[in-house]
XYZ file of C-alpha atoms in Angstrom:
716
model
C 6.799 1.845 8.748
C 5.790 5.277 6.904
C 7.785 8.469 7.221
C 5.405 11.272 5.689
C 5.218 15.331 6.020
C 7.629 16.699 3.503
C 9.251 13.752 2.497
C 11.832 16.190 0.722
C 13.682 17.600 3.876
C 17.236 17.231 3.930
C 18.871 14.921 6.644
C 18.847 16.289 9.984
C 19.555 15.300 13.499
C 15.838 13.503 13.932
C 16.117 11.276 11.335
C 14.710 7.820 10.778
C 18.388 6.053 11.437
C 21.488 7.817 13.513
C 24.483 9.240 11.890
C 27.817 10.544 12.916
C 28.916 13.233 11.017
C 31.549 10.890 9.148
C 27.420 9.536 7.956
C 27.630 6.017 8.902
C 24.953 4.932 10.936
C 25.278 4.635 15.290
C 24.439 0.973 16.006
C 22.493 -0.154 19.359
C 21.520 -3.409 20.775
C 18.072 -2.304 22.110
C 14.798 -0.965 20.037
C 11.588 -0.254 21.519
C 8.480 -0.323 21.230
C 5.338 0.563 23.104
C 1.200 0.456 22.042
C -0.855 2.555 24.664
C -4.423 0.665 24.427
C -7.831 1.979 27.086
C -6.080 -0.377 30.284
C -2.315 -1.635 29.651
C 0.604 0.096 27.865
C 2.702 -2.795 26.079
C 6.479 -2.339 25.430
C 8.798 -4.251 23.579
C 12.498 -4.217 23.671
C 14.064 -6.230 21.567
C 18.313 -6.980 20.881
C 20.105 -7.260 17.811
C 19.792 -11.770 18.305
C 15.555 -10.902 17.564
C 14.591 -11.932 21.606
C 11.480 -10.307 23.052
C 11.331 -8.191 25.762
C 7.964 -7.688 26.791
C 6.278 -4.932 29.863
C 2.572 -4.194 30.953
C 1.445 -1.892 33.389
C -2.106 0.085 33.746
C -1.988 3.233 31.594
C -1.766 6.582 33.146
C -3.745 8.713 31.728
C -2.415 11.660 32.993
C 0.909 11.308 31.752
C 1.954 8.928 28.594
C 5.269 8.608 30.477
C 4.763 7.428 33.970
C 3.226 4.255 31.714
C 5.674 3.764 29.882
C 8.628 3.433 32.602
C 6.759 1.523 34.486
C 6.624 -0.441 31.242
C 10.342 -0.355 30.610
C 10.961 -0.900 34.294
C 9.749 -4.505 33.747
C 11.325 -4.916 30.694
C 15.037 -3.669 32.064
C 14.941 -6.333 35.067
C 14.547 -8.538 33.076
C 17.599 -7.556 31.028
C 19.020 -6.818 34.472
C 19.475 -3.434 33.313
C 17.684 0.033 34.751
C 15.509 1.892 32.835
C 18.092 5.015 32.019
C 20.798 2.820 30.452
C 18.594 1.037 28.625
C 17.065 4.240 26.877
C 20.896 4.729 26.888
C 21.550 1.636 24.674
C 18.407 2.576 22.142
C 18.737 2.460 18.559
C 14.930 3.580 17.685
C 11.895 4.365 19.723
C 8.782 4.129 18.560
C 5.308 4.940 19.857
C 1.270 4.525 18.897
C -1.413 5.611 21.039
C -4.976 5.066 21.539
C -5.325 8.646 22.379
C -6.424 10.488 19.177
C -8.839 7.797 18.010
C -10.229 8.072 22.708
C -10.520 12.797 21.982
C -12.196 11.810 18.433
C -14.815 8.901 20.264
C -15.246 11.229 23.724
C -15.406 15.117 22.116
C -11.935 16.518 23.859
C -11.169 17.942 21.043
C -9.812 21.368 20.633
C -13.073 24.165 19.803
C -12.209 23.873 15.829
C -13.653 26.677 13.825
C -14.704 24.640 9.913
C -14.070 27.564 6.951
C -15.544 26.564 3.698
C -16.982 27.855 0.557
C -20.321 30.701 0.574
C -23.215 28.722 0.652
C -21.951 25.065 1.666
C -22.278 25.119 5.109
C -23.791 21.883 5.646
C -21.317 19.322 3.975
C -20.549 18.462 8.344
C -23.645 17.944 9.012
C -25.406 16.486 5.721
C -21.918 14.334 5.182
C -22.878 10.655 3.084
C -26.088 10.473 4.554
C -25.933 12.283 7.087
C -29.172 9.379 9.548
C -29.766 5.937 9.079
C -33.091 6.191 7.256
C -32.183 9.544 5.232
C -36.349 8.882 3.781
C -37.067 9.731 7.405
C -38.147 13.504 7.661
C -38.930 13.012 11.160
C -35.542 11.759 11.849
C -33.155 14.666 13.454
C -29.223 14.581 12.053
C -26.322 14.304 14.924
C -24.365 16.521 15.695
C -21.432 17.494 13.140
C -18.216 17.574 13.659
C -18.413 20.987 13.826
C -20.542 22.927 15.550
C -22.694 24.457 13.192
C -22.556 27.938 15.111
C -17.964 27.046 14.725
C -19.028 26.831 10.711
C -17.744 30.374 8.706
C -18.938 30.446 5.088
C -16.206 32.160 2.950
C -16.720 34.672 0.192
C -14.996 33.217 -2.983
C -15.462 30.713 -5.089
C -13.042 28.743 -6.937
C -14.728 26.383 -10.755
C -13.826 22.588 -11.331
C -11.274 23.481 -13.903
C -9.548 25.880 -11.171
C -10.658 28.736 -12.896
C -11.798 31.759 -10.271
C -14.641 32.383 -10.946
C -15.376 34.593 -7.562
C -12.350 35.852 -6.097
C -10.869 35.962 -2.114
C -12.994 38.634 -0.710
C -10.201 39.287 2.110
C -11.537 42.175 4.487
C -14.433 39.784 4.674
C -12.165 37.118 5.521
C -9.517 38.751 8.102
C -13.172 39.904 9.734
C -13.914 36.712 10.785
C -10.875 35.564 11.830
C -10.915 38.786 14.425
C -14.354 37.106 15.205
C -12.780 33.926 15.827
C -10.303 35.448 17.776
C -13.089 36.526 20.765
C -15.423 33.223 19.415
C -11.910 31.538 22.018
C -11.274 29.474 18.676
C -8.010 26.884 19.139
C -7.980 25.072 15.725
C -9.183 25.933 12.486
C -9.984 23.614 9.671
C -9.886 25.174 5.891
C -12.452 23.258 3.317
C -12.795 25.395 0.090
C -14.030 24.457 -2.821
C -12.650 22.833 -6.204
C -9.494 23.457 -4.059
C -7.863 20.669 -5.208
C -8.149 22.289 -8.351
C -6.272 25.311 -7.964
C -5.171 25.627 -3.612
C -4.430 29.291 -4.356
C -7.080 30.689 -1.876
C -6.900 27.866 0.557
C -3.043 29.075 0.854
C -4.266 32.649 0.640
C -6.453 32.347 4.031
C -3.476 30.115 5.883
C -1.344 33.987 5.196
C -3.948 35.492 6.752
C -4.536 33.616 9.361
C -1.250 33.273 10.815
C -0.967 37.821 10.150
C -4.296 37.936 12.308
C -4.242 34.200 14.646
C -0.418 34.024 15.106
C 0.523 30.274 16.698
C -3.529 29.021 15.985
C -3.165 25.441 14.439
C -4.723 25.331 11.019
C -5.336 21.945 8.250
C -5.702 23.364 5.119
C -8.105 20.328 2.755
C -5.951 20.622 0.046
C -2.313 18.992 1.359
C -4.232 17.163 4.447
C -6.378 14.921 1.820
C -6.309 15.846 -2.270
C -9.467 14.258 -3.745
C -12.589 14.423 -5.030
C -14.964 13.583 -2.194
C -16.334 16.984 -0.741
C -17.278 15.011 2.930
C -14.741 13.005 3.137
C -11.948 15.495 2.656
C -13.293 18.059 4.968
C -13.298 15.249 7.263
C -10.099 15.166 7.066
C -9.563 18.616 7.782
C -11.643 18.832 10.805
C -10.064 15.455 12.034
C -6.867 16.772 11.456
C -7.328 20.468 13.229
C -9.226 19.660 16.277
C -6.731 16.999 16.964
C -3.119 19.565 17.361
C -3.521 20.659 19.920
C -4.380 17.772 21.847
C -1.841 15.805 20.197
C 0.713 18.731 19.986
C 0.588 18.769 24.096
C 0.672 15.221 24.650
C 3.235 14.273 21.832
C 5.908 17.104 22.672
C 5.895 16.271 25.706
C 6.264 12.081 25.775
C 9.413 13.440 23.599
C 10.050 15.512 26.916
C 9.921 13.311 29.034
C 12.476 10.540 27.240
C 14.708 12.951 26.570
C 15.315 13.138 30.341
C 14.734 10.059 30.897
C 18.045 9.767 28.906
C 16.579 9.159 25.938
C 18.671 11.067 22.506
C 17.622 9.208 19.478
C 14.751 8.759 16.673
C 10.837 9.277 18.143
C 8.758 7.344 15.621
C 5.306 7.390 15.639
C 2.649 4.187 14.454
C -0.129 5.443 12.035
C -2.898 4.112 10.441
C -0.966 2.733 7.826
C 0.625 0.548 9.753
C 3.537 2.312 9.829
C 5.267 5.224 11.167
C 6.311 8.950 10.591
C 9.368 10.584 12.819
C 7.334 12.305 16.041
C 8.242 16.053 14.423
C 5.916 15.319 11.655
C 2.955 13.340 13.466
C 2.456 16.756 15.347
C 1.710 18.564 11.811
C -0.120 15.466 10.608
C -2.082 13.687 14.062
C -4.928 12.201 11.342
C -2.926 10.073 11.144
C -2.487 8.403 14.468
C -6.423 7.373 14.884
C -6.583 3.495 14.565
C -2.907 3.559 14.471
C -2.782 0.730 17.439
C -5.036 -1.933 15.691
C -3.236 -1.402 12.269
C -0.297 -2.804 13.478
C -1.637 -5.900 14.779
C -2.134 -7.257 11.228
C 1.846 -6.933 10.467
C 3.036 -8.609 13.526
C 0.295 -11.678 12.729
C 1.199 -11.691 9.301
C 4.784 -12.453 10.330
C 4.804 -15.033 12.369
C 2.243 -16.404 10.271
C 4.443 -16.070 7.468
C 7.223 -18.111 9.445
C 5.025 -20.667 10.314
C 4.360 -21.581 6.613
C 1.062 -21.437 7.066
C -2.252 -19.947 4.691
C -1.522 -16.554 3.512
C -5.034 -16.019 4.164
C -5.192 -14.170 8.078
C -7.731 -12.755 10.516
C -5.852 -11.323 13.608
C -8.088 -10.537 16.293
C -6.151 -8.394 19.516
C -8.253 -8.087 22.390
C -7.050 -6.382 24.563
C -8.266 -4.418 28.254
C -10.079 -2.523 26.119
C -11.801 -3.228 22.437
C -11.633 -6.500 20.469
C -9.938 -5.302 17.041
C -10.438 -7.854 13.667
C -8.335 -7.438 11.217
C -7.824 -9.078 8.287
C -4.386 -10.225 5.488
C -5.105 -11.758 2.152
C -3.351 -13.925 -0.150
C -0.333 -12.635 1.561
C -1.372 -8.582 1.429
C -3.247 -6.667 4.555
C -6.559 -5.417 3.699
C -7.090 -1.518 3.706
C -9.777 0.368 3.373
C -10.488 3.827 2.510
C -14.254 4.014 4.832
C -13.065 4.377 7.855
C -16.056 5.482 10.471
C -15.578 6.256 14.372
C -18.428 5.707 15.378
C -21.484 3.655 13.735
C -21.341 4.533 10.186
C -23.309 7.185 8.052
C -24.503 9.112 11.199
C -20.264 9.150 12.972
C -17.650 10.659 11.345
C -15.496 9.279 8.151
C -11.688 9.486 8.401
C -11.532 10.221 4.703
C -8.703 8.535 4.635
C -6.731 4.780 3.907
C -6.216 2.586 7.081
C -5.362 -0.704 7.628
C -8.674 -2.051 7.809
C -10.231 -2.301 11.543
C -12.941 -3.587 13.455
C -13.570 -2.141 16.014
C -16.070 -2.694 19.028
C -16.206 -2.618 22.843
C -15.689 -6.061 23.732
C -12.105 -6.467 25.674
C -11.195 -7.835 29.175
C -12.126 -4.757 30.874
C -15.478 -4.701 29.075
C -18.389 -4.218 31.761
C -21.448 -6.860 32.008
C -24.236 -5.271 32.371
C -28.551 -6.664 32.646
C -30.305 -4.615 29.627
C -34.282 -3.411 30.101
C -35.455 -6.457 28.681
C -33.460 -8.383 31.155
C -30.407 -9.462 28.853
C -26.925 -9.518 29.505
C -25.169 -6.739 27.084
C -20.524 -6.998 27.772
C -19.495 -4.122 26.759
C -19.387 -1.250 25.271
C -18.794 0.467 28.155
C -14.791 -0.271 29.780
C -13.454 0.017 33.349
C -10.486 1.023 31.673
C -6.744 0.926 33.901
C -9.155 3.450 36.594
C -10.627 1.989 38.224
C -10.655 -0.700 36.415
C -11.841 -4.152 36.838
C -12.821 -5.356 40.257
C -10.678 -7.617 41.203
C -7.941 -5.010 40.146
C -8.613 -3.987 43.792
C -8.674 0.362 42.685
C -11.745 0.153 43.147
C -14.363 -0.816 40.588
C -17.185 -2.947 41.688
C -18.992 -3.338 38.058
C -18.508 -7.009 37.076
C -15.663 -7.135 33.410
C -14.151 -9.840 31.217
C -11.622 -10.482 33.284
C -13.644 -11.283 36.739
C -15.616 -13.776 34.973
C -11.976 -15.143 33.704
C -10.569 -15.052 37.774
C -14.193 -16.799 38.644
C -13.489 -19.653 36.834
C -10.361 -20.185 37.199
C -9.235 -19.048 33.516
C -6.830 -16.716 35.797
C -4.726 -16.969 37.951
C -4.765 -14.137 41.095
C -1.353 -15.345 41.997
C 0.293 -15.006 38.710
C -1.529 -11.771 36.664
C 1.264 -10.495 34.724
C 3.858 -12.864 35.224
C 2.620 -12.632 39.676
C 3.857 -8.733 39.069
C 0.504 -7.591 39.689
C -1.523 -9.803 42.282
C -5.851 -9.358 41.943
C -8.395 -9.665 44.668
C -10.725 -12.771 43.697
C -12.668 -12.358 46.405
C -13.652 -8.840 45.280
C -13.997 -10.638 41.503
C -16.102 -13.174 42.956
C -18.988 -10.379 44.638
C -19.185 -8.484 41.565
C -19.945 -11.412 39.636
C -22.222 -12.622 42.749
C -24.960 -8.744 42.473
C -25.173 -9.732 38.207
C -26.056 -13.221 38.960
C -28.779 -11.885 42.045
C -30.359 -9.710 39.006
C -30.084 -12.731 36.312
C -31.433 -14.745 38.765
C -28.333 -17.515 38.231
C -25.020 -18.726 40.042
C -21.773 -16.879 39.901
C -20.242 -19.922 38.108
C -23.292 -20.000 35.066
C -22.868 -15.604 35.377
C -19.814 -16.279 34.575
C -19.676 -17.874 32.023
C -22.747 -16.369 30.695
C -19.919 -13.025 30.702
C -17.614 -15.364 28.748
C -20.008 -16.518 26.174
C -21.935 -13.201 25.375
C -18.268 -11.262 25.190
C -17.486 -14.638 22.364
C -20.545 -13.442 20.502
C -19.758 -10.597 20.023
C -16.194 -11.108 18.605
C -17.593 -13.639 16.576
C -20.331 -11.454 15.091
C -16.894 -8.820 14.801
C -14.590 -11.620 12.653
C -18.461 -12.101 10.842
C -18.917 -8.708 9.525
C -15.224 -8.309 8.145
C -15.445 -11.725 6.679
C -19.254 -13.754 5.664
C -20.188 -10.034 5.259
C -17.910 -9.188 2.839
C -18.299 -13.034 0.582
C -15.087 -14.337 2.351
C -15.544 -18.213 4.062
C -13.314 -17.381 8.089
C -13.214 -21.465 8.205
C -9.994 -21.649 4.927
C -8.546 -18.473 7.314
C -5.905 -18.812 10.017
C -6.498 -17.397 13.397
C -3.978 -15.353 14.664
C -5.008 -14.389 19.383
C -3.859 -10.825 20.174
C -4.215 -9.184 23.288
C -3.527 -9.820 26.913
C -7.301 -10.895 27.267
C -7.506 -12.831 23.649
C -6.328 -16.502 24.952
C -9.189 -16.425 26.797
C -12.102 -17.712 24.910
C -10.269 -17.625 21.403
C -11.176 -21.527 20.966
C -14.866 -21.667 20.799
C -14.300 -18.367 18.935
C -12.765 -20.533 16.627
C -15.130 -23.169 16.756
C -17.620 -20.914 15.943
C -16.406 -19.929 13.121
C -14.907 -23.373 12.028
C -11.832 -22.147 11.658
C -9.400 -25.339 11.578
C -5.762 -23.576 13.026
C -5.200 -21.314 15.491
C -2.001 -19.208 15.885
C -1.216 -17.872 19.131
C 2.424 -15.674 19.492
C 4.176 -15.472 23.205
C 3.942 -11.465 22.830
C 0.253 -12.199 22.408
C -0.429 -9.794 24.893
C 1.928 -7.270 23.097
C 0.901 -7.696 19.678
C -0.116 -4.252 18.360
C 3.946 -2.972 19.792
C 5.207 -6.242 18.550
C 3.985 -5.561 15.418
C 5.788 -1.445 15.516
C 8.598 -4.031 14.961
C 8.637 -5.863 11.619
C 7.476 -2.850 9.390
C 9.224 -1.491 6.168
C 9.308 2.143 5.539
C 6.091 3.226 3.646
C 5.226 7.100 2.423
C 1.380 7.632 0.047
C 1.252 10.096 -1.431
C -1.739 11.025 -4.189
C -3.364 13.854 -6.629
C -7.421 13.901 -8.235
C -7.733 13.212 -12.234
C -11.597 12.649 -12.908
C -11.068 9.581 -16.368
C -12.928 6.978 -18.152
C -12.748 4.493 -19.549
C -14.184 5.619 -23.179
C -12.867 9.013 -23.375
C -9.520 8.651 -21.376
C -7.203 11.520 -20.867
C -3.835 10.322 -21.133
C -2.797 13.736 -21.185
C -4.519 14.169 -17.834
C -3.500 11.290 -15.145
C 0.555 11.592 -17.190
C 0.384 14.599 -15.643
C -1.382 13.754 -11.997
C 0.357 9.846 -11.761
C 4.311 12.408 -13.016
C 3.263 14.174 -10.144
C 2.951 11.676 -7.669
C 6.676 9.978 -9.081
C 7.762 13.094 -8.102
C 7.097 12.853 -4.536
C 7.960 9.534 -4.562
C 11.403 9.786 -6.172
C 12.272 13.050 -3.373
C 11.340 10.558 -0.871
C 13.311 7.571 -2.567
C 16.337 10.154 -2.488
C 15.938 10.321 1.060
C 15.891 7.373 1.520
C 19.172 6.299 -0.084
C 20.566 8.584 2.143
C 19.402 6.790 5.207
C 21.063 3.314 3.843
C 17.884 2.709 2.852
C 18.446 1.206 -1.065
C 15.851 -1.367 -1.730
C 12.273 0.370 -2.622
C 9.156 -0.757 -4.483
C 7.065 1.275 -5.879
C 3.432 0.401 -6.511
C 0.653 2.698 -8.268
C -3.781 2.497 -7.270
C -6.723 4.277 -8.005
C -10.248 4.334 -7.293
C -12.313 3.179 -9.916
C -16.267 2.422 -10.409
C -18.932 1.525 -12.522
C -20.293 4.866 -13.985
C -23.943 5.329 -11.983
C -22.152 3.638 -9.280
C -21.824 5.394 -6.220
C -18.607 3.842 -4.358
C -15.107 3.051 -5.785
C -13.019 -0.251 -5.254
C -9.040 0.936 -4.999
C -7.605 -0.996 -7.828
C -3.470 -1.849 -8.419
C -2.311 -0.630 -11.561
C 0.263 -1.988 -12.870
C 2.703 1.177 -13.408
C 2.886 4.111 -14.327
C 2.478 4.204 -17.577
C -0.418 5.124 -19.398
C -0.031 5.338 -23.121
C -1.648 3.992 -25.427
C -5.174 2.063 -25.362
C -4.211 -1.541 -24.259
C -3.061 0.200 -20.677
C -6.169 1.527 -20.308
C -7.792 -2.373 -21.201
C -5.388 -3.844 -18.872
C -6.946 -1.699 -16.155
C -10.538 -2.144 -17.171
C -9.656 -5.801 -16.685
C -8.285 -5.094 -13.159
C -11.635 -3.447 -12.478
C -13.879 -6.497 -13.160
C -11.251 -9.050 -11.383
C -11.463 -6.442 -7.610
C -15.239 -6.150 -8.548
C -16.063 -9.863 -9.182
C -13.993 -10.237 -6.451
C -16.151 -8.169 -4.020
C -19.089 -8.161 -5.173
C -19.062 -11.474 -6.858
C -20.044 -9.958 -10.423
C -18.812 -7.991 -13.209
C -20.121 -5.943 -15.923
C -17.940 -6.153 -19.234
C -19.753 -3.554 -21.192
C -20.200 -0.915 -18.415
C -17.743 2.184 -19.031
C -15.184 2.351 -15.686
C -14.947 6.138 -14.256
C -11.267 6.870 -12.367
C -10.556 9.646 -9.475
C -8.213 9.495 -7.642
C -4.371 8.162 -7.924
C -1.629 6.990 -5.321
C 0.996 6.189 -5.443
C 3.167 4.129 -2.754
C 6.572 3.696 -1.777
C 7.716 0.614 0.315
C 11.277 0.725 1.990
C 12.917 -2.816 2.290
C 14.550 -2.576 5.819
C 16.409 -5.484 7.961
C 13.587 -5.336 11.089
C 13.679 -7.281 13.810
C 14.187 -11.340 13.739
C 12.157 -13.364 15.379
C 12.027 -14.435 18.411
C 14.812 -17.039 18.778
C 13.623 -21.057 19.518
C 13.542 -22.717 22.692
C 13.933 -27.216 21.256
C 12.928 -29.090 23.631
C 13.979 -32.086 23.937
C 10.827 -33.876 25.459
C 7.657 -33.784 23.443
C 5.427 -34.404 26.323
C 4.568 -31.224 28.589
C 5.097 -31.055 31.935
C 2.447 -29.049 33.941
C 3.153 -26.927 37.110
C 0.377 -27.364 38.737
C -3.172 -28.463 38.205
C -7.142 -26.979 38.961
C -11.298 -27.645 39.008
C -11.499 -25.145 35.717
C -15.427 -24.858 34.712
C -15.605 -24.435 31.368
C -19.133 -24.060 30.690
C -20.557 -27.586 30.512
C -18.333 -29.345 33.172
C -15.963 -28.657 35.634
C -12.030 -30.581 34.576
C -9.118 -31.176 36.106
C -7.077 -28.893 34.183
C -3.076 -28.683 34.004
C -1.305 -25.402 34.500
C 1.511 -24.510 32.697
C 4.120 -21.898 32.712
C 4.867 -20.790 28.667
C 8.559 -21.138 29.734
C 8.636 -24.252 30.606
C 7.354 -24.929 26.825
C 10.089 -26.082 24.234
C 9.797 -25.845 20.701
C 8.184 -29.868 19.581
C 5.811 -29.604 22.967
C 2.164 -31.012 23.592
C -0.222 -29.705 25.700
C -3.814 -31.856 25.009
C -6.654 -29.935 26.654
C -7.798 -28.726 28.256
C -4.988 -27.028 29.549
C -3.800 -23.426 30.386
C -1.094 -21.497 29.133
C -0.141 -18.923 31.628
C 2.388 -15.770 29.995
C 3.713 -13.234 31.609
C 1.066 -10.729 29.327
C -1.343 -13.350 28.388
C -3.501 -16.485 29.031
C -4.111 -18.436 26.703
C -7.423 -21.027 28.031
C -6.879 -24.541 25.589
C -10.376 -26.395 25.751
C -11.337 -29.918 26.312
C -11.462 -31.247 22.733
C -8.385 -29.032 21.432
C -4.730 -29.770 21.363
C -1.435 -27.632 21.257
C 1.956 -27.710 20.055
C 4.527 -25.693 20.312
C 5.806 -25.176 16.519
C 9.520 -24.032 15.298
C 9.244 -20.570 16.401
C 8.241 -21.168 19.410
C 4.499 -20.236 18.690
C 1.649 -21.836 20.124
C -0.558 -23.850 17.501
C -3.797 -24.950 18.075
C -5.883 -27.222 16.542
C -9.618 -27.159 17.254
């Protein structure tokens, strides 16, 4: 988990752990994690024994708590409780949502003003090239994140050394702020040149904003993302500011609704770092919400795979109703990226901050199948979402989706969807798919299988982009299948990629929500200091690392007061060969740079990373170091894994059988309930295993064994 914000604040009644005035923690039996996606809201409840109870409900886009309450009712019913009682007996509530990401992509954000140094108004327009063909003068730049008409140039200038070359013109600034008041500005992003060297002008602008426009939220670049790259710092600042009105209202309403429903303890929110922040902090820095949901899936995947003693190289696939998300774990470490684009690379918007490396595309269960102008079948990225949803939901949807195709082929039983709580309309699914088939000149079954096949190919390409394109062989990794739609096509996906082992947890339908249950507490802070290996600035780097260490130690003290004493510090630097454009993040052994041997160790680590990523090293080249970071990991007693259920009979018996279409053949297929498959049970394909929140299709030629941990291990 990640707790950030003002890490030196004193403990209050909004702490990570709940304390009485005596300093002792209130022990309660339950912990709840929730992931609100575009189609479904997943609820995971764990008790002190590690038992997982999963609830799932369609997402209500108008108010977060409506769908959360519906999912809680499902979980509470399984626990023989009502929702108010469950909430009163809950120790911790962790929440994740795609609302921030969707707001950026759909441009449902606040009317934001961008304040930058005079002479640099096009930072958000030019980006890092700003178009896919930078030398094509006939190609126009896409619209910047903040409209050019809402960009204001501030008369000031600070040098790279932090010297004031031109004082801040406060009279002009006040006049511009008055103009913003008349322009219905809802949020302000402030990114001045070299504020990371001297933030005085940004801080003074903040005072003027509070004086002229009291109550208008704003973000200062040197506080949100103190890095050298101007566009990325500006982009982070603009994104954060634009999300504040939206997410403040959204999260504070959620907090209010939870309190009224009877929950009295802490509310934490998942972040793009793969951790959590307190709700009060995330309201101040909503940029950490972007891609926060998918960031939790690899945490769950790593936990499950490690418990099974399988390979440390993992590909985590999370196929929900709207998107298919892919992330990597290499040598037991989750892959992070500081190059996260929302939308197409170069012409989209760069988050500018570290996040779990997740590749997402519109290929979930609700993805719509359609025919393009050339007569080719396409699937996604458009999604039916939860409103109106796939045609089989019976809520007014008429366009065919992946879920509709799965119903037609027999993969999903209309009577057992979501454990039988939601009946599907098979006839509506057949009508939607048949209409698409008429356009393609194909019959019903061939059209449905084509939809599944195209969706699988989209997913395969997403995995290849994150693995093969980066020099990683997917066949050497364990494939983890998550999401409600993850089990529908995971076998053909693994076959195409050459993966020999697939792991499917029983909680696959709520993989991201489950990941929230296993997180450590993590905080990260950074500082910029440019230096080179041939003329290393020992004093400057030491000062930067000492500044980082002071902030980490402050957070460490707060963790100790909360009863968390097992902590680990890790240090990183963003470095590159001289004349290269992009940096690699290198872990350094500690924060101690006192002699040349320390520099040589850093350079050697950089060479090793460069060879791993690019398959080449240049040992004679000078290494430049730009940004330094420190990360503190607080080890907590995470939720135990769900208890295993041992079987006395290794040969599983199916509940029923039916004809299922696998494209090249239709076969009599055994249908199993997940509850009936205990540890050691073996299932030979073709078969279908129905869990309350997901469906696993075991294709002919593959087999499943229920592992010692109670999870499904598929051999392809």
